[in-house]
PDB file of C-alpha atoms in Angstrom:
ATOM      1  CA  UNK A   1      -2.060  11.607  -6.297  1.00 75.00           C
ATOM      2  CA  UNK A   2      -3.824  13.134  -9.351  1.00 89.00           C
ATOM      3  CA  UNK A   3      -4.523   9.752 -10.646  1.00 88.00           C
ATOM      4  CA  UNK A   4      -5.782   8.601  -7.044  1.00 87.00           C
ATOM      5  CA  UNK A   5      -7.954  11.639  -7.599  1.00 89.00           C
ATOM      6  CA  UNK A   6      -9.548  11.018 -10.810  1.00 89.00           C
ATOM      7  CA  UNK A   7     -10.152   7.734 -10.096  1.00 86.00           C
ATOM      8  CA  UNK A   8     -12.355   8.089  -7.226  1.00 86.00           C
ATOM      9  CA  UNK A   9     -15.193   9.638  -9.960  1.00 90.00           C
ATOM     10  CA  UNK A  10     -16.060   5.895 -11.262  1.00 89.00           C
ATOM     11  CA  UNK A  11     -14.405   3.955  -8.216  1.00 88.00           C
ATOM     12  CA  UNK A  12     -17.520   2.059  -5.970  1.00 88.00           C
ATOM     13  CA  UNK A  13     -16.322   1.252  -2.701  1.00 86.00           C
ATOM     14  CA  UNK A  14     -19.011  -1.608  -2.030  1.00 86.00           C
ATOM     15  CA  UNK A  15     -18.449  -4.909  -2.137  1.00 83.00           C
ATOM     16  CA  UNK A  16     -20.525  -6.053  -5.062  1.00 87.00           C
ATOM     17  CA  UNK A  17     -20.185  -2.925  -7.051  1.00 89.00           C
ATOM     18  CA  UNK A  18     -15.658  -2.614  -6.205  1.00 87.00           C
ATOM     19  CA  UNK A  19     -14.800  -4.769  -9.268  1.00 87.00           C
ATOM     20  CA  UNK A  20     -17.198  -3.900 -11.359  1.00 90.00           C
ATOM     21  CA  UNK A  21     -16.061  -0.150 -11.034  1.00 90.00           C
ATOM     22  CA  UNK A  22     -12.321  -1.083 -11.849  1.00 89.00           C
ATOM     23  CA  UNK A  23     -13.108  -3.187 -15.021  1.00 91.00           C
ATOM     24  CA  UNK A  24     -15.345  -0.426 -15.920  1.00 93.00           C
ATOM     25  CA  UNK A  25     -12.470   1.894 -15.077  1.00 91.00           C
ATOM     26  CA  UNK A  26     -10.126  -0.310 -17.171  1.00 91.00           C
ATOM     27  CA  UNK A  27     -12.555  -1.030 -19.794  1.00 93.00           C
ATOM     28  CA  UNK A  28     -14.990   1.437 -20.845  1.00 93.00           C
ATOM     29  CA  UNK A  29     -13.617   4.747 -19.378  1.00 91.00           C
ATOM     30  CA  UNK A  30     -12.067   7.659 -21.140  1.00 91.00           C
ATOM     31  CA  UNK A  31      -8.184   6.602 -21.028  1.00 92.00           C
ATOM     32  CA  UNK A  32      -9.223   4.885 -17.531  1.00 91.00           C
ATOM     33  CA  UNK A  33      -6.630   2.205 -18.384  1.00 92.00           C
ATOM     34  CA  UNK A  34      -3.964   4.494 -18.871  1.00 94.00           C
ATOM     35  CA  UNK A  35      -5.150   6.342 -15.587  1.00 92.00           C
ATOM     36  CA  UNK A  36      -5.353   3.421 -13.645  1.00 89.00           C
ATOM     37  CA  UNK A  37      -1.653   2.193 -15.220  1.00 91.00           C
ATOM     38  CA  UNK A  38       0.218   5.177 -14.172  1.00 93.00           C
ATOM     39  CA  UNK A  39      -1.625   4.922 -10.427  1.00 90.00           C
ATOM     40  CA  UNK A  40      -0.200   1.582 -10.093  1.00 87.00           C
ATOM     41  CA  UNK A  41       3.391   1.910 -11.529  1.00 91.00           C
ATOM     42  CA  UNK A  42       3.630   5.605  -9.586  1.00 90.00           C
ATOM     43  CA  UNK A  43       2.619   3.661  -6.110  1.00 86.00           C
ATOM     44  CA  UNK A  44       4.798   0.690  -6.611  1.00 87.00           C
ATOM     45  CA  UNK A  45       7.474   3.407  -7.511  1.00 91.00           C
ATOM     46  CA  UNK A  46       6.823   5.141  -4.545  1.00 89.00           C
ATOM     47  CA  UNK A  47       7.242   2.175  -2.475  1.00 87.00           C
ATOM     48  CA  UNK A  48      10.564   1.059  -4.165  1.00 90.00           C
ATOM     49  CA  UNK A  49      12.264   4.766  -3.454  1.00 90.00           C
ATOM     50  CA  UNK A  50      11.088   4.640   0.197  1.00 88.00           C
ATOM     51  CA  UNK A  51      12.690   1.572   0.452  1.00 87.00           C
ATOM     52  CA  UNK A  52      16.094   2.725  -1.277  1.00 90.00           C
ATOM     53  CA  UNK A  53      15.530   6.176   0.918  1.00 88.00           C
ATOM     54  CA  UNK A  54      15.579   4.367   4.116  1.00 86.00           C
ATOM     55  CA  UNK A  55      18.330   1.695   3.333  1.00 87.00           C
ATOM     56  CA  UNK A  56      20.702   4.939   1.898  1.00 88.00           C
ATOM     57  CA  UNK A  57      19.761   6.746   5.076  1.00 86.00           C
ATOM     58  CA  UNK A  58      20.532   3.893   7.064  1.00 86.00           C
ATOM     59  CA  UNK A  59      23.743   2.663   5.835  1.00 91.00           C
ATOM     60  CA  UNK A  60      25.693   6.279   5.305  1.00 88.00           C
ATOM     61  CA  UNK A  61      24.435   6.710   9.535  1.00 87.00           C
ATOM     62  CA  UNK A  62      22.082   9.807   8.368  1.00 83.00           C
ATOM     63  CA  UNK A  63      19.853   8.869  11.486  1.00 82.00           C
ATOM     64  CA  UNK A  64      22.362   9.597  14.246  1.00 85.00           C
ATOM     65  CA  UNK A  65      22.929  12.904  16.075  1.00 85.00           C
ATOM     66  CA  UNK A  66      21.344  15.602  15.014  1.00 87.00           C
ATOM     67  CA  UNK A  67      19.223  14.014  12.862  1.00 84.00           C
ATOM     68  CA  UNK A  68      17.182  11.033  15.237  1.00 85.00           C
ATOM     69  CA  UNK A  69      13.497  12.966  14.922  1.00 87.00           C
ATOM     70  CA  UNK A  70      14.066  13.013  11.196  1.00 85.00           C
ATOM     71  CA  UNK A  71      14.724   9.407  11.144  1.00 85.00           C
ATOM     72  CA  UNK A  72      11.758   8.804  13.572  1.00 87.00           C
ATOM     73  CA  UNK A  73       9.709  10.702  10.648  1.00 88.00           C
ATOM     74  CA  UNK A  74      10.941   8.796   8.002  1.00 87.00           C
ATOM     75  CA  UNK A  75      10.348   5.407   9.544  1.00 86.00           C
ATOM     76  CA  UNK A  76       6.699   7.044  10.240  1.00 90.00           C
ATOM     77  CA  UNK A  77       6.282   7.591   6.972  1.00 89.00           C
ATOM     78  CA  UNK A  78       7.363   4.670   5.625  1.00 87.00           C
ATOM     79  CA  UNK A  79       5.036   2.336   8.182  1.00 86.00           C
ATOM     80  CA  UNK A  80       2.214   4.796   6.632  1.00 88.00           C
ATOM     81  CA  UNK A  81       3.215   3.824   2.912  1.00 87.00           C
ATOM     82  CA  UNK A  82       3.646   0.285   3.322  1.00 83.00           C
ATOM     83  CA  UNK A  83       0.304   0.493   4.753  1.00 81.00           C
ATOM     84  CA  UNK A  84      -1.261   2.030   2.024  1.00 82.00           C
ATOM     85  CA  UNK A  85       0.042  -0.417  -0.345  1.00 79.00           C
ATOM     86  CA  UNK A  86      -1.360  -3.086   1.513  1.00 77.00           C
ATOM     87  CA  UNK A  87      -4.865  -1.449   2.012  1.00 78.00           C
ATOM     88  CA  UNK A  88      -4.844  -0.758  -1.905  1.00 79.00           C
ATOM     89  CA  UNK A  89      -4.545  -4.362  -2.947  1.00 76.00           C
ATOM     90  CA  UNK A  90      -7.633  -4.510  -1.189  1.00 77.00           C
ATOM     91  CA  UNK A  91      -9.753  -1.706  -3.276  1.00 80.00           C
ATOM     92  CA  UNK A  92     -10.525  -3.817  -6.016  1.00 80.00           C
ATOM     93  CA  UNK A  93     -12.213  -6.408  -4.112  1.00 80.00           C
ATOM     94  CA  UNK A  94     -10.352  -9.472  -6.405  1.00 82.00           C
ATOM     95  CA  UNK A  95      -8.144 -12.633  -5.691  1.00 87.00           C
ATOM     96  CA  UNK A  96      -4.740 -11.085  -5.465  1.00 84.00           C
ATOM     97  CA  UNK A  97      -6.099  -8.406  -3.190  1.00 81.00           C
ATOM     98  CA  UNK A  98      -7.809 -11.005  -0.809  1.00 83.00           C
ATOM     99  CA  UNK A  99      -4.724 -12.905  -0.765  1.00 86.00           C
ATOM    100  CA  UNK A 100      -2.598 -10.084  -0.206  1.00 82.00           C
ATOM    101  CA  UNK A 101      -4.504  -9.051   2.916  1.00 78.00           C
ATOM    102  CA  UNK A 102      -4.643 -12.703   4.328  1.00 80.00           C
ATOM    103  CA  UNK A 103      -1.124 -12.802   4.226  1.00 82.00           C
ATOM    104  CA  UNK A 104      -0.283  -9.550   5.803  1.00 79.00           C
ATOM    105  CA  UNK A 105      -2.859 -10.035   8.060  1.00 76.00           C
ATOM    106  CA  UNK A 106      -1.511 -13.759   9.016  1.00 80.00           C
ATOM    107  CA  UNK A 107       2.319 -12.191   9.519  1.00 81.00           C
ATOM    108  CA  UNK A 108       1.749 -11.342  12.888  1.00 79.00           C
ATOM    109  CA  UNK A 109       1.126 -14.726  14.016  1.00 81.00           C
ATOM    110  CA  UNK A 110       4.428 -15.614  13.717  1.00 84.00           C
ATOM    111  CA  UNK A 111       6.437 -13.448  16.048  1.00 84.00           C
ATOM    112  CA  UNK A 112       7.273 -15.559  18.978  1.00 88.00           C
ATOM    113  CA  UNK A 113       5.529 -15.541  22.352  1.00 87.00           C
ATOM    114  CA  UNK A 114       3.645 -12.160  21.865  1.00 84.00           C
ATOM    115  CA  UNK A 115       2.499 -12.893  18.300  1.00 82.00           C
ATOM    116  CA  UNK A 116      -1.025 -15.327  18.658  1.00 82.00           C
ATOM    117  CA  UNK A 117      -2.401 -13.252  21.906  1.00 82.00           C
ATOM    118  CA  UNK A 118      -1.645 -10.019  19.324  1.00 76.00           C
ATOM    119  CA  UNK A 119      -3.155 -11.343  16.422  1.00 74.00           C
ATOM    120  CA  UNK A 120      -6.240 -12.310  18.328  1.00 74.00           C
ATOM    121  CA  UNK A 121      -6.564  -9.177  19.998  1.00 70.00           C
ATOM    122  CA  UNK A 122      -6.174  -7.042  16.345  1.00 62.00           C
ATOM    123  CA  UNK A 123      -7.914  -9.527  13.969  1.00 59.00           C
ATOM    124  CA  UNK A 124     -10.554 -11.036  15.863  1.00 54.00           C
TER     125      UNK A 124
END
């Protein structure tokens, strides 16, 4: 979060001026590539534990009575972070970011029946 945070003090969110702001982040910056590093590696940490959270939740039956609004949270929560891992692929307005989107974007498509009228209706 802290890294998020100090970040968004050289971070452009334009389209011509996104990439420029992370290679100048990575580049010329005070310690921007160690900033920048961390952010990256703390998100894709934070991703893996949710994942392990959920499965360990899951599998020793931690969502059944009493517990069903805390599993409701925690699923939530982890729709909300998967999201934001997606949407920050986008942020630096490159390749593996425009790919990234396409594809998650394009996953919808393939769930049977409902999936094409859906995808229309959200990406259109």
């Amino acid at each position: 979060m802290a890294t998020g945070f100090a970040m968004t003090f050289y971070y452009c969110p334009t389209v011509t001026d996104a990439f420029a702001s992370v290679q100048y982040i990575m580049t010329d910056a005070n310690f921007g590539w160690l900033i920048r590093s961390v952010h990256r590696w703390s998100a894709n940490m934070m991703v893996r534990m949710m994942i392990l959270h959920v499965f360990c939740v899951y599998l020793t039956n931690g969502f059944k009575k009493p517990r069903e609004l805390t599993w409701v949270t925690e699923v939530v929560l982890a729709v909300l972070t998967a999201s934001f891992g997606v949407t920050d692929y986008s942020l630096p307005w490159d390749q593996i970011g425009y790919w990234a989107v396409k594809i998650v974007t394009c996953v919808p498509k393939a769930i049977p029946v409902i999936g094409p009228p859906l995808s229309m209706q959200v990406y259109d």
